[in-house]
Phi, psi and omega in degrees: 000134164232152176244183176259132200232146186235119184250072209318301185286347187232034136099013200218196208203080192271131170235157207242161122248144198287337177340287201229345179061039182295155174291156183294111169271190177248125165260333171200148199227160171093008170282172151233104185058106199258161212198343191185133177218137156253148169240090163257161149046229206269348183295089176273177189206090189256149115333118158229097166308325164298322188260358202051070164169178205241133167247136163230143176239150198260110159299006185260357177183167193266037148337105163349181175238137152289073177344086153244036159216140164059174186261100171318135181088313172318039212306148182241141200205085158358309181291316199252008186198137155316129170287313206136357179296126151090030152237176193256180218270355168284002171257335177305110223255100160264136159262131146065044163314168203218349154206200182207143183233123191244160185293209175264352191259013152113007189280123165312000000 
């Protein structure tokens, strides 16, 4: 088991193992402020508040990370834009999400 750590000032996503108390690696680098991290299965899943949108990274392999909430860069503002409620959620102008959560059926 490891566990995941969001390493706000220098951009990344760390993980420890409990195990053995191994120094912390870097699982994904190139955030701007991750804020919030989920784990199912082989799946991380961050917050990223600097970028506005949510990332999933597959740990099984050295893949990119994907955007699939909100428009990486984008901010989204309620008063002036539809946020994305009933649409899909890769279009959806979120600000500064700050963490991610997952359900019991694996939904994000």
């Amino acid at each position: 088991d490891r566990l995941f750590v969001c390493e706000s000032v220098r951009g990344r996503v760390a993980a420890v193992a409990l195990a053995h108390g191994a120094a912390a690696e870097s699982v994904l680098e190139g955030l701007v402020q991750p804020s919030g991290v989920a784990v199912a299965d082989h799946m991380l899943y961050v917050a990223s508040a600097g970028q506005h949108a949510v990332f999933a990274k597959d740990l099984r392999c050295s893949d990119a990370p994907v955007a699939i909430a909100g428009v990486p860069g984008v901010a989204g503002n309620m008063k002036h834009d539809p946020c994305g409620d009933g649409g899909d959620a890769r279009e959806a102008r979120l600000f500064s999400p700050y963490d991610v959560a997952l359900g019991d059926a694996g939904e994000v």
